[in-house]
Short mmCIF file of C-alpha atoms in Angstrom, two decimals:
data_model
loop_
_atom_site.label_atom_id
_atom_site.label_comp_id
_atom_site.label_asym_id
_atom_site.label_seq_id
_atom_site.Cartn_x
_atom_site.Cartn_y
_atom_site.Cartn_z
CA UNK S 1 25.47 6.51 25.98
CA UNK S 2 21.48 6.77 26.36
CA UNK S 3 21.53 10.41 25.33
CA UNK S 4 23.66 9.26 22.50
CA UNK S 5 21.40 7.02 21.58
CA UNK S 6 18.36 9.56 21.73
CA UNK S 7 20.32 11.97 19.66
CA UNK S 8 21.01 9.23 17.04
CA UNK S 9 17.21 8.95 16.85
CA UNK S 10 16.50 12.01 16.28
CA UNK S 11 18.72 13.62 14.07
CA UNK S 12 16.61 11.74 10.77
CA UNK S 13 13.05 11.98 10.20
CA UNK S 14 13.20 8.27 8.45
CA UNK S 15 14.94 7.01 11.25
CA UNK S 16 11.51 8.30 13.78
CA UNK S 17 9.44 6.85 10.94
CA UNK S 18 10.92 3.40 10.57
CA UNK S 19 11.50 3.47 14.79
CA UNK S 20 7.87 4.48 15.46
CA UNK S 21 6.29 2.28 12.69
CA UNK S 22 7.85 -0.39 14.81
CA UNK S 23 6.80 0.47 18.10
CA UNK S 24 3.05 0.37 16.98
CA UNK S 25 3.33 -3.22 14.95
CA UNK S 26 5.23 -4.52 19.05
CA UNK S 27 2.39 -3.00 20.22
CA UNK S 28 -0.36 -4.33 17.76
CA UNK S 29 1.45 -7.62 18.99
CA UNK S 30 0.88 -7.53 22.67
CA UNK S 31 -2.95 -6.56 22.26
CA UNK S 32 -3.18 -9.43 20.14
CA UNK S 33 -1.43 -11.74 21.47
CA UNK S 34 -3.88 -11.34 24.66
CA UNK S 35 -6.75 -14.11 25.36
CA UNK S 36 -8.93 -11.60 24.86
CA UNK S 37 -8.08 -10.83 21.02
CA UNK S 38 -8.27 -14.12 19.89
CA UNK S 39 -12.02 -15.99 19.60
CA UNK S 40 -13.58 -18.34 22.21
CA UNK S 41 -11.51 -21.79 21.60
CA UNK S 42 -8.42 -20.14 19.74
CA UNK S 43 -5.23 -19.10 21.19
CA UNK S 44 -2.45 -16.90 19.23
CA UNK S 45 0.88 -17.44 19.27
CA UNK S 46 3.26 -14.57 19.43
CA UNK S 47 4.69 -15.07 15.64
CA UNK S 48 1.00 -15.09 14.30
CA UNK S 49 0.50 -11.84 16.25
CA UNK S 50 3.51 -10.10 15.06
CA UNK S 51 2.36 -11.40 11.85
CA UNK S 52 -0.70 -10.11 11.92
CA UNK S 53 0.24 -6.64 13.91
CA UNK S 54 2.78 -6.02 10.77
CA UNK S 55 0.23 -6.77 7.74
CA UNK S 56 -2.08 -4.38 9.81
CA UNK S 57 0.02 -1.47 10.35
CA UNK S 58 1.54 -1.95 6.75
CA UNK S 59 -1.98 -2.35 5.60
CA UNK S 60 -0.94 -5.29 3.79
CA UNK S 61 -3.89 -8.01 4.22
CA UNK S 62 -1.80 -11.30 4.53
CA UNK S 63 -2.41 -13.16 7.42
CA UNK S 64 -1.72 -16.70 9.06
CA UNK S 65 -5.01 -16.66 10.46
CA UNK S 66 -8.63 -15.98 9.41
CA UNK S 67 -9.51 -12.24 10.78
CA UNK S 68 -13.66 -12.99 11.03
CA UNK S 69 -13.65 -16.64 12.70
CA UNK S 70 -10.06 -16.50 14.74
CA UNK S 71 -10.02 -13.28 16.52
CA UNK S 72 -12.82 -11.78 18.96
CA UNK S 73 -14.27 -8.16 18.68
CA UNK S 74 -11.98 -6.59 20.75
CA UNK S 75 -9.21 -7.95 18.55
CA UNK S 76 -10.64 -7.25 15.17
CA UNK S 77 -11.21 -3.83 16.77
CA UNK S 78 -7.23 -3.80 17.27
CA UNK S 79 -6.61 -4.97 14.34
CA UNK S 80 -8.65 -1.34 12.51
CA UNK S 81 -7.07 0.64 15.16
CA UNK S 82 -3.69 -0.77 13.62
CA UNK S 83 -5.29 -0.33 9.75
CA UNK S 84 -6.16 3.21 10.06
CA UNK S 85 -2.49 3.83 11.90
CA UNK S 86 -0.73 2.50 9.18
CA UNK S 87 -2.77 3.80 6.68
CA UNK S 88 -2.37 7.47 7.91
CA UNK S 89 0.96 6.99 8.68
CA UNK S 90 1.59 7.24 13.10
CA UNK S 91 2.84 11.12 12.31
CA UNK S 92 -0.62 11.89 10.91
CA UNK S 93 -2.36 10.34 13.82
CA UNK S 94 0.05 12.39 16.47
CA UNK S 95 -0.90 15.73 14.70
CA UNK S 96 -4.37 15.01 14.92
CA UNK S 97 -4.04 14.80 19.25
CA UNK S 98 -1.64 17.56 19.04
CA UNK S 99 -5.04 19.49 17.34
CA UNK S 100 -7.15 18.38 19.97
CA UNK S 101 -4.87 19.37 23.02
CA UNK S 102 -4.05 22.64 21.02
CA UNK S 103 -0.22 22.03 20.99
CA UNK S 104 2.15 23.87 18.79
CA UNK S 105 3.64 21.39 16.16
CA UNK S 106 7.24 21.56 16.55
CA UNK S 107 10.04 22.27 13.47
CA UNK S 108 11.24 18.56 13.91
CA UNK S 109 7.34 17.25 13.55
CA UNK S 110 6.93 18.97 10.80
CA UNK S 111 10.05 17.31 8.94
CA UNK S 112 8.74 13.88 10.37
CA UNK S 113 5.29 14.83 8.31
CA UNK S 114 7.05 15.60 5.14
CA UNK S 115 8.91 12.66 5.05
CA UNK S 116 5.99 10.35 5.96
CA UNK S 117 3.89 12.07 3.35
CA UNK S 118 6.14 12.07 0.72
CA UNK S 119 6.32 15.80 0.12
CA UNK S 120 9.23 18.24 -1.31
CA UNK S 121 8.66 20.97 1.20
CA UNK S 122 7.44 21.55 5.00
CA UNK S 123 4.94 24.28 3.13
CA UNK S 124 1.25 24.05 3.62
CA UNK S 125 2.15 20.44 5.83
CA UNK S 126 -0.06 21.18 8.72
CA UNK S 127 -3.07 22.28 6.09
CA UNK S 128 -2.21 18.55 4.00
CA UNK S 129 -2.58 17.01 7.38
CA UNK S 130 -5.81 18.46 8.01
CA UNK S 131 -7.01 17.73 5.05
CA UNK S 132 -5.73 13.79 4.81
CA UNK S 133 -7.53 13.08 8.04
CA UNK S 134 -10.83 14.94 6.13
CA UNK S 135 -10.53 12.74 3.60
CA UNK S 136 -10.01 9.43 4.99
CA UNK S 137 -12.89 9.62 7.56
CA UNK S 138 -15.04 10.99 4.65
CA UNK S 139 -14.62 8.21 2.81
CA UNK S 140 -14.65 5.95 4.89
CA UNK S 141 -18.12 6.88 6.81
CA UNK S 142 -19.48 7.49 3.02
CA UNK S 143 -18.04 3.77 2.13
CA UNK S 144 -19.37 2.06 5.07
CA UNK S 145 -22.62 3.77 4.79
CA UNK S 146 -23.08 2.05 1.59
CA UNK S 147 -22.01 -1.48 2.86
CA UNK S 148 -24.00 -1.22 5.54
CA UNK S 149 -27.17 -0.36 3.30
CA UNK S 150 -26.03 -3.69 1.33
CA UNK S 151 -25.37 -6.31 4.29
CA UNK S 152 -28.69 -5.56 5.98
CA UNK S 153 -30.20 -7.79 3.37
CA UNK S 154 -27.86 -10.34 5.26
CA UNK S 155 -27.47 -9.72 8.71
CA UNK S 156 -28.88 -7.69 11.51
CA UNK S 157 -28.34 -3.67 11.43
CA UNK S 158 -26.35 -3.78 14.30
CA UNK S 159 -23.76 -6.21 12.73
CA UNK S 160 -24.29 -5.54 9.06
CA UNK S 161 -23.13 -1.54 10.87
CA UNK S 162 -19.77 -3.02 12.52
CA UNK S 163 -19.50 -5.31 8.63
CA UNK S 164 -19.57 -1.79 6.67
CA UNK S 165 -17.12 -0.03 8.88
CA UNK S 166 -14.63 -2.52 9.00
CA UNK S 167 -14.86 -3.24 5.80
CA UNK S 168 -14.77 0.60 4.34
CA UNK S 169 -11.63 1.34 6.68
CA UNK S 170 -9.98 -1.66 5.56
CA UNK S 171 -10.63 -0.84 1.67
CA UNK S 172 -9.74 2.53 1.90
CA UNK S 173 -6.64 2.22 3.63
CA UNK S 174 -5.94 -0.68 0.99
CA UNK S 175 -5.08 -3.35 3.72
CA UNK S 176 -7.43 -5.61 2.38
CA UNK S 177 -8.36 -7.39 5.88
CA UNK S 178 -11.82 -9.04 5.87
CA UNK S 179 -14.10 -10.34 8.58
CA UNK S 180 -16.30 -12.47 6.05
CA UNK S 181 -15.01 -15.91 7.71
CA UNK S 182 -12.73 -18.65 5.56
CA UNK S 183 -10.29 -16.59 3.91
CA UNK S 184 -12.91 -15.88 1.54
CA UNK S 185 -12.51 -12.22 1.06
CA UNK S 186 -15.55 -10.92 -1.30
CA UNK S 187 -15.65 -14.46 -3.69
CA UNK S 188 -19.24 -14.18 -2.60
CA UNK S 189 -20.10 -10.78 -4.16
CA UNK S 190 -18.12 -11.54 -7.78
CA UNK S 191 -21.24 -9.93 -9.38
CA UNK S 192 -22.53 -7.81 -7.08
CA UNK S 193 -22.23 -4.37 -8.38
CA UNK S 194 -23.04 -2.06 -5.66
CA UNK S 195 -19.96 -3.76 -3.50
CA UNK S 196 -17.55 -4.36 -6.58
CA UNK S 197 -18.36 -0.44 -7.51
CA UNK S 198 -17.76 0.66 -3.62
CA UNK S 199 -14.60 -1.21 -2.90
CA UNK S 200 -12.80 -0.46 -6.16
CA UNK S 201 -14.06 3.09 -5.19
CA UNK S 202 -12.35 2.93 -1.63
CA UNK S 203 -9.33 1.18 -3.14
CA UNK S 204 -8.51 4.00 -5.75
CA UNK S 205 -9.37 6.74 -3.86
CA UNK S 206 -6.98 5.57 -1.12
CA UNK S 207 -4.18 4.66 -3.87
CA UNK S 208 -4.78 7.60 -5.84
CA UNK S 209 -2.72 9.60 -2.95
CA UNK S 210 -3.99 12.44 -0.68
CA UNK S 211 -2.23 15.23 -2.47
CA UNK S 212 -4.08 13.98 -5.54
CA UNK S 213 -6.95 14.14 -3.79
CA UNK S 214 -6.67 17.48 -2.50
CA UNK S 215 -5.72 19.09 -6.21
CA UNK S 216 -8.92 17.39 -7.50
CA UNK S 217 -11.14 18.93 -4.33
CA UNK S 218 -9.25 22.53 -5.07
CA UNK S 219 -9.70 22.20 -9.26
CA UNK S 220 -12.96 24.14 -9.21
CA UNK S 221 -10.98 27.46 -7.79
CA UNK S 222 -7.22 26.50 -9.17
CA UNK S 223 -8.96 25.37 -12.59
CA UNK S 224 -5.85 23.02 -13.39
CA UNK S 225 -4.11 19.87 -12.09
CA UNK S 226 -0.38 20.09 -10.82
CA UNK S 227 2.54 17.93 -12.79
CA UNK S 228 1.96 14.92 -10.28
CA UNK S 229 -1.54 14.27 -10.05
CA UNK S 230 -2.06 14.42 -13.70
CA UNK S 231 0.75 11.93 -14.44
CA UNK S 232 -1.19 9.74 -11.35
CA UNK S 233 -4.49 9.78 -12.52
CA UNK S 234 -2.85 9.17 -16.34
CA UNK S 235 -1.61 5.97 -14.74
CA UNK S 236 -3.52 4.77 -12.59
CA UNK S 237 -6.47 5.18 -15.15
CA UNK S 238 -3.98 3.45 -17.59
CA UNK S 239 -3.16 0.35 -15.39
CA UNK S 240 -6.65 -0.18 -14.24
CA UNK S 241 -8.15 -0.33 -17.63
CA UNK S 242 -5.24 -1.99 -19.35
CA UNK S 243 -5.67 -4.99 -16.48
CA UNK S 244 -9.21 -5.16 -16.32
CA UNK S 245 -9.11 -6.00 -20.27
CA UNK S 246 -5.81 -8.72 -20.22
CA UNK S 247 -7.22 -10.43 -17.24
CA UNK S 248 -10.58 -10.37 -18.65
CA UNK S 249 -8.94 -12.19 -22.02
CA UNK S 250 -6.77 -14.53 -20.37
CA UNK S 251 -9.80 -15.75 -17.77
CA UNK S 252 -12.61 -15.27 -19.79
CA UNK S 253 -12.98 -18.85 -20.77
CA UNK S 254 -11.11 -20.59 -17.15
CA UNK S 255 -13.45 -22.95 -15.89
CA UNK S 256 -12.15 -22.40 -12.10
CA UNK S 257 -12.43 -18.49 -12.28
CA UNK S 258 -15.06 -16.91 -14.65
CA UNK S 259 -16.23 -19.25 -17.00
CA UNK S 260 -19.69 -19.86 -14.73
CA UNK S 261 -20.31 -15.66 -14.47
CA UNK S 262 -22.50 -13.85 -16.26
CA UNK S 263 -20.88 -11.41 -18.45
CA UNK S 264 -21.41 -8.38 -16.14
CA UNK S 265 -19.81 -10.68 -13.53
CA UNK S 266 -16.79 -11.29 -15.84
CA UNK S 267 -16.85 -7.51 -16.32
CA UNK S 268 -17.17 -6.76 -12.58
CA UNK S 269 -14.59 -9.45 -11.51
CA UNK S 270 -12.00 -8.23 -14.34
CA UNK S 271 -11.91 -4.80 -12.57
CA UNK S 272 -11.61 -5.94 -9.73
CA UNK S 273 -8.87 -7.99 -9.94
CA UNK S 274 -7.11 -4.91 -11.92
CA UNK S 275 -8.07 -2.86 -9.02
CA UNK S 276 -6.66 -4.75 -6.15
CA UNK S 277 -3.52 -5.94 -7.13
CA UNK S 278 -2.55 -1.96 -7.06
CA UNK S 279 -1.97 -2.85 -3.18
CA UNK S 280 -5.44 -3.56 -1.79
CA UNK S 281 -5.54 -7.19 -1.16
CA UNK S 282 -9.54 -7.79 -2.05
CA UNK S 283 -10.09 -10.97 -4.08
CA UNK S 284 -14.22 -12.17 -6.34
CA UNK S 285 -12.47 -14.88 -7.73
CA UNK S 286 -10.23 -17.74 -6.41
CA UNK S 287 -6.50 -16.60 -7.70
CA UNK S 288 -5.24 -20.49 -7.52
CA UNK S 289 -6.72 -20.60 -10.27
CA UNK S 290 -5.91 -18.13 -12.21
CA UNK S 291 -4.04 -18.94 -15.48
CA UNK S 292 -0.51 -18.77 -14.87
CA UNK S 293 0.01 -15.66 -17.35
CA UNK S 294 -2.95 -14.09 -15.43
CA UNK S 295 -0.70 -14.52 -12.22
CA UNK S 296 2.38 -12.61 -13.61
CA UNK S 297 0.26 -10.05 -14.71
CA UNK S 298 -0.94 -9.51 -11.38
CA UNK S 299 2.58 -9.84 -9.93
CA UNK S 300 3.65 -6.75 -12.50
CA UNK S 301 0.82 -5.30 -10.77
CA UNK S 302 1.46 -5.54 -7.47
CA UNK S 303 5.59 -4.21 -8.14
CA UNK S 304 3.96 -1.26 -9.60
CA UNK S 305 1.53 -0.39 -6.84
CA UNK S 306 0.04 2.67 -6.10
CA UNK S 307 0.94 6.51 -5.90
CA UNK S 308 2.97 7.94 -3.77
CA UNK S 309 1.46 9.39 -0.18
CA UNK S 310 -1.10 7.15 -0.47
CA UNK S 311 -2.23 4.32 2.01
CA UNK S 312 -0.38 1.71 -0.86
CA UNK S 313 2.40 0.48 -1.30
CA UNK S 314 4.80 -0.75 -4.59
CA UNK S 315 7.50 1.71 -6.41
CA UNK S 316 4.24 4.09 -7.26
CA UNK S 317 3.09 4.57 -10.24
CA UNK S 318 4.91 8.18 -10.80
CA UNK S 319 8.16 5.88 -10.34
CA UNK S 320 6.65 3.41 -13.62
CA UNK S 321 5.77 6.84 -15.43
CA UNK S 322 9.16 8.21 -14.76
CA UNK S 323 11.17 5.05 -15.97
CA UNK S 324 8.49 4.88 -18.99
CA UNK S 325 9.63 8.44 -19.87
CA UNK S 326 13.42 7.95 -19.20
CA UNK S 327 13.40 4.82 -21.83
CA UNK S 328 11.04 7.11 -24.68
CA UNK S 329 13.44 9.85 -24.28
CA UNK S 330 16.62 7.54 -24.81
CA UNK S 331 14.61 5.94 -27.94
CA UNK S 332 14.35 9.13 -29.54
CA UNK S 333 17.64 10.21 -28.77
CA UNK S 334 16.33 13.24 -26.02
CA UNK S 335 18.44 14.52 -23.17
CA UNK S 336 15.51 15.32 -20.72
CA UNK S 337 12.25 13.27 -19.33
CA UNK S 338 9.14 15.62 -20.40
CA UNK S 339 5.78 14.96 -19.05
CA UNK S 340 2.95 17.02 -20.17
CA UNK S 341 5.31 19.48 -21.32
CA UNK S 342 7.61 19.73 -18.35
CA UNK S 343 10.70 18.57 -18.02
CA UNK S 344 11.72 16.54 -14.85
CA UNK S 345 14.85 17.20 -13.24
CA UNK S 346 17.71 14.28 -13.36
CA UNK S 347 17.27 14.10 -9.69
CA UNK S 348 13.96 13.33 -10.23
CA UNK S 349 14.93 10.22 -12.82
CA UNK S 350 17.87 8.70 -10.64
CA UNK S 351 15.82 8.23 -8.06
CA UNK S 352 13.37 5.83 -9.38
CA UNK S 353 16.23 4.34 -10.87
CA UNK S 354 17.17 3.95 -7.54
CA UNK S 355 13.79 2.62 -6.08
CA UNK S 356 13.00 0.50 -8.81
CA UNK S 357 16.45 -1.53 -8.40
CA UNK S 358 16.31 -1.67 -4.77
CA UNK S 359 12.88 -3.00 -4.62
CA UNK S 360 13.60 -5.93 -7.50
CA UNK S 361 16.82 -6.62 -5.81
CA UNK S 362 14.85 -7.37 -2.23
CA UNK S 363 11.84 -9.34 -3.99
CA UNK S 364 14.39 -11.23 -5.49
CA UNK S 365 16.63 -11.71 -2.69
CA UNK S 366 13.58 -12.93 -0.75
CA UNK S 367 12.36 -14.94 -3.09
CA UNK S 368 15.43 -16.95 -3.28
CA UNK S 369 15.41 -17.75 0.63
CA UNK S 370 11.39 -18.31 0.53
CA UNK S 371 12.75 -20.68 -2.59
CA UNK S 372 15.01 -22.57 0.31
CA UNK S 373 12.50 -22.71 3.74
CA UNK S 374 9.18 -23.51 1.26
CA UNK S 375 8.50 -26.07 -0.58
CA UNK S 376 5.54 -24.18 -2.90
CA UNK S 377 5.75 -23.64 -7.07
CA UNK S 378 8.24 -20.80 -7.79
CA UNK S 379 5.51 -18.91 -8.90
CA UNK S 380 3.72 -19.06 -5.61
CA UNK S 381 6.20 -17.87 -3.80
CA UNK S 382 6.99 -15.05 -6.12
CA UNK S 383 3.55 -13.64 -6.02
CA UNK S 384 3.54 -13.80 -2.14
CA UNK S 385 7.16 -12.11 -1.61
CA UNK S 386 6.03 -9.27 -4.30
CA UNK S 387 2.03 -9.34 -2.30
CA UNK S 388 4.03 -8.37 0.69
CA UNK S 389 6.59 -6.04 -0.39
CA UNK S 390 3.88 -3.99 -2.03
CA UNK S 391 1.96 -3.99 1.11
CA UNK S 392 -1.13 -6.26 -1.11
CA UNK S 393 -2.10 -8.73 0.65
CA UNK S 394 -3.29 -11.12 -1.96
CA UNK S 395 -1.91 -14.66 -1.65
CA UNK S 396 -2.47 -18.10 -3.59
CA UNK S 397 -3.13 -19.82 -0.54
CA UNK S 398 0.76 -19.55 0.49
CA UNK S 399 0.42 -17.37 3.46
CA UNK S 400 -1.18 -20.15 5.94
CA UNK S 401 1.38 -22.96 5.06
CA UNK S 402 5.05 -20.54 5.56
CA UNK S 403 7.33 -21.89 7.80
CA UNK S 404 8.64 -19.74 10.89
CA UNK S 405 11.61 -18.93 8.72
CA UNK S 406 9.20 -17.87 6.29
CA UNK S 407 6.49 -16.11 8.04
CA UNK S 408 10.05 -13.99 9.42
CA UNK S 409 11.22 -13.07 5.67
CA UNK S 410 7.34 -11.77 5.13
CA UNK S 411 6.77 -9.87 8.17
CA UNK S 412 10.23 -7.95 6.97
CA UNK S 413 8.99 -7.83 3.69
CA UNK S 414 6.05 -6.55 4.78
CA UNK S 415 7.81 -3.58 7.18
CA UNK S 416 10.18 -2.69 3.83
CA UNK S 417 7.46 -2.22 1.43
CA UNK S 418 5.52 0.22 3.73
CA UNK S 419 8.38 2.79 4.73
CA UNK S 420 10.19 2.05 1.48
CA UNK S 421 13.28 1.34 0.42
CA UNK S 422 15.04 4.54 0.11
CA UNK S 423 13.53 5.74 3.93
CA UNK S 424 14.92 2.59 5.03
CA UNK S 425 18.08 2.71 3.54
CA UNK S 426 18.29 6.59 4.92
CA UNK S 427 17.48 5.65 8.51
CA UNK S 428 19.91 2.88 8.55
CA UNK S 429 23.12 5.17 6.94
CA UNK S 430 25.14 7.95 8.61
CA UNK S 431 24.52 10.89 7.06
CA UNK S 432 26.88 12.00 4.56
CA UNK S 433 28.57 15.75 4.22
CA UNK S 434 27.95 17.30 1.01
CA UNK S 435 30.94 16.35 -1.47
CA UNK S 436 33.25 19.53 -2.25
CA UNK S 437 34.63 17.93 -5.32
CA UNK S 438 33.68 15.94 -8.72
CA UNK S 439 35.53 13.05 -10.14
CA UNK S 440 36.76 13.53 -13.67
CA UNK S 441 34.10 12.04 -16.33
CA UNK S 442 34.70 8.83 -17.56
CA UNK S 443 32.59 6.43 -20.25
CA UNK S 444 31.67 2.60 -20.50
CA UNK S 445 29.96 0.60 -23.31
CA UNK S 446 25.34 0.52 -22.04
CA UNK S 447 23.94 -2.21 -24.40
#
């Protein structure tokens, strides 16, 4: 039965993704469940660590509990160990010690790695893996260089140091955890433009996705862009420009959000809020009081989410680009989806059909049950199921009031968003033999 079992495990690379994803949040858990994770005076109970241990490892950024004043050093420490897990994906972090011990990386690991970075082929994996860890600490050190260089105006080196690192890993892995005290995220820095300009760095360059990331270091020898990253950058340059400019018009003139900043602060905080919603989970401005329209804007937002194998979370933006090109090729009466002159194969289109309906369907679902165990506006609850699903972490002050019912539907909510729908649904199905036959075609009445 045990060997059964063990063979059942591995005969899917989802099923080792969603399996070990879930063996590192019970883990998170225990460390921080431990008097020595929590702060002198404050005790955590198990459902706030498993809380906390999934928004971590998802790098989502909701939590139940204040990161800066509730948990000790050693347990914000767990708590980045967890970020930078997540972010990387557990795979990516096993490679990395198989480098160092100078193991062979087996077949079956290398399947694991193309599924967990979202990639068509096992080709050039170990090189991507290589590079994504290159990347990441890159960025980071480069990011929390800068932070530090700006909190030493505030603190002493040795803190304003542990303030920039935290901080950088956090923003580039887009979990959006913060150790600034109060749930107040960055509302202190709404127009301060050297850490607007560096987190909205470290949030796109961790959304942008690391294959992205590698065309754009190799574009000086290749001298071109592959199909995906130009239809990534195309979006995600669309989205963040498009919602820096409605939220700037809808809160220009709001009294409890920018009305009192200057208008490089409007600017600044605009961006930012465009920025984060794409999974990140940093907030300038209180988002309670956002306008109500503002707040479904930022719920489209967060749906959409970043790109795919990237440290976000949402359908990805090359899902929103390929529905976008399904529905302008039905308008003009075309057969195919064409994207900077290629064409994208139907495979290609079904599937984010097939995200995109699976993903409203949970938000939805949960939303109706959050509906039931909260009593919170509609709205409220909406923007927290979505927050979670695509691994955001922005909240409108929801998070710290859910009930135990609740805090269970966003921990799940949480877990879905980061492996996905699709890997979920594959880990949980049989696999299915190839069909040896085709129905006859039929038609209904669409529209």
């Amino acid at each position: 039965m045990f060997a059964k079992g063990i063979r059942w495990l591995y005969q899917s690379p989802p099923r080792t993704l969603v399996l070990g994803f879930a063996a590192i949040i019970l883990i998170g858990a225990v460390l921080l469940s431990l008097p020595a994770a929590a702060a002198p005076g404050e005790t955590t109970g198990w459902i706030d660590a498993l809380f906390t241990a999934t928004s971590a490892t998802c790098v989502t950024g909701l939590v139940t509990v204040d990161t800066g004043t509730h948990y000790s050093v050693f347990g914000q420490i767990v708590i980045l160990l967890l970020i930078q897990i997540g972010g990387l994906g557990f795979m990516t972090m096993a490679t990395l010690f198989a480098f160092f011990l100078k193991r062979k990386i087996s077949l079956r690991e290398r399947l694991i790695l193309q599924e967990a970075l979202n990639q068509s082929s096992i080709e050039g994996i170990i090189r991507l893996v290589r590079r994504v860890v290159y990347y990441a600490l890159a960025i980071e050190a480069a990011g929390a260089i800068l932070f530090t260089s700006r909190f030493l105006f505030q603190m002493p080196l040795g803190k304003a140091a542990y303030y920039g690192v935290f901080h950088a890993v956090s923003f580039f892995n887009n979990a959006g955890f913060d150790i600034m005290g109060q749930f107040r995220s960055l509302t202190d820095y709404a127009s301060d433009p050297l850490v607007n300009i560096v987190t909205m760095l470290l949030i796109i360059s961790g959304g942008l996705g690391f294959v992205v990331l590698s065309d754009l270091t190799d574009i000086r020898h290749s001298r071109r862009l592959s199909l995906h990253s130009k239809v990534v950058l195309t979006m995600t340059g669309t989205l963040i420009l498009v919602g820096a400019v409605v939220i700037f018009a809808f809160e220009y003139s709001n009294p409890a959000t920018m009305k009192h900043l200057s208008l490089g602060g409007k600017i600044l905080s605009a961006f930012m809020q465009s920025v984060s919603p794409r999974t990140a989970g940093v907030n300038t401005i209180d988002l309670a009081g956002l306008r109500q329209a503002t707040q479904f804007f930022m719920i489209v937002l967060m749906f959409i989410g970043a790109s795919p194998g990237s440290t976000g979370g949402g359908i990805k933006t090359t899902t929103f680009a390929t529905l976008l090109g399904a529905v302008w090729a039905m308008i003009r009466g075309k057969e195919d989806v064409v994207m900077f002159k290629h064409r994208l194969a139907q495979e290609r289109v079904y599937k984010a059909l097939a995200v995109t309906l699976l993903s409203l369907t949970l938000v939805l679902i949960a939303t109706m049950v959050l509906s039931t165990t909260e009593d919170h506006f509609f709205l409220q609850i909406l923007f927290e199921v979505t927050s979670a699903f695509g691994t955001v972490g922005l909240t409108m002050g929801l998070t710290t009031q859910l009930t135990l019912a609740g805090k269970i539907i966003i921990i799940l909510m949480m877990f879905i968003g980061r492996l996905g729908p699709l890997t979920l649904g594959y880990a949980l199905t049989p696999k299915s033999g190839r069909e040896l036959y085709r129905h006859a075609e039929g038609k209904i009445i669409i529209g």
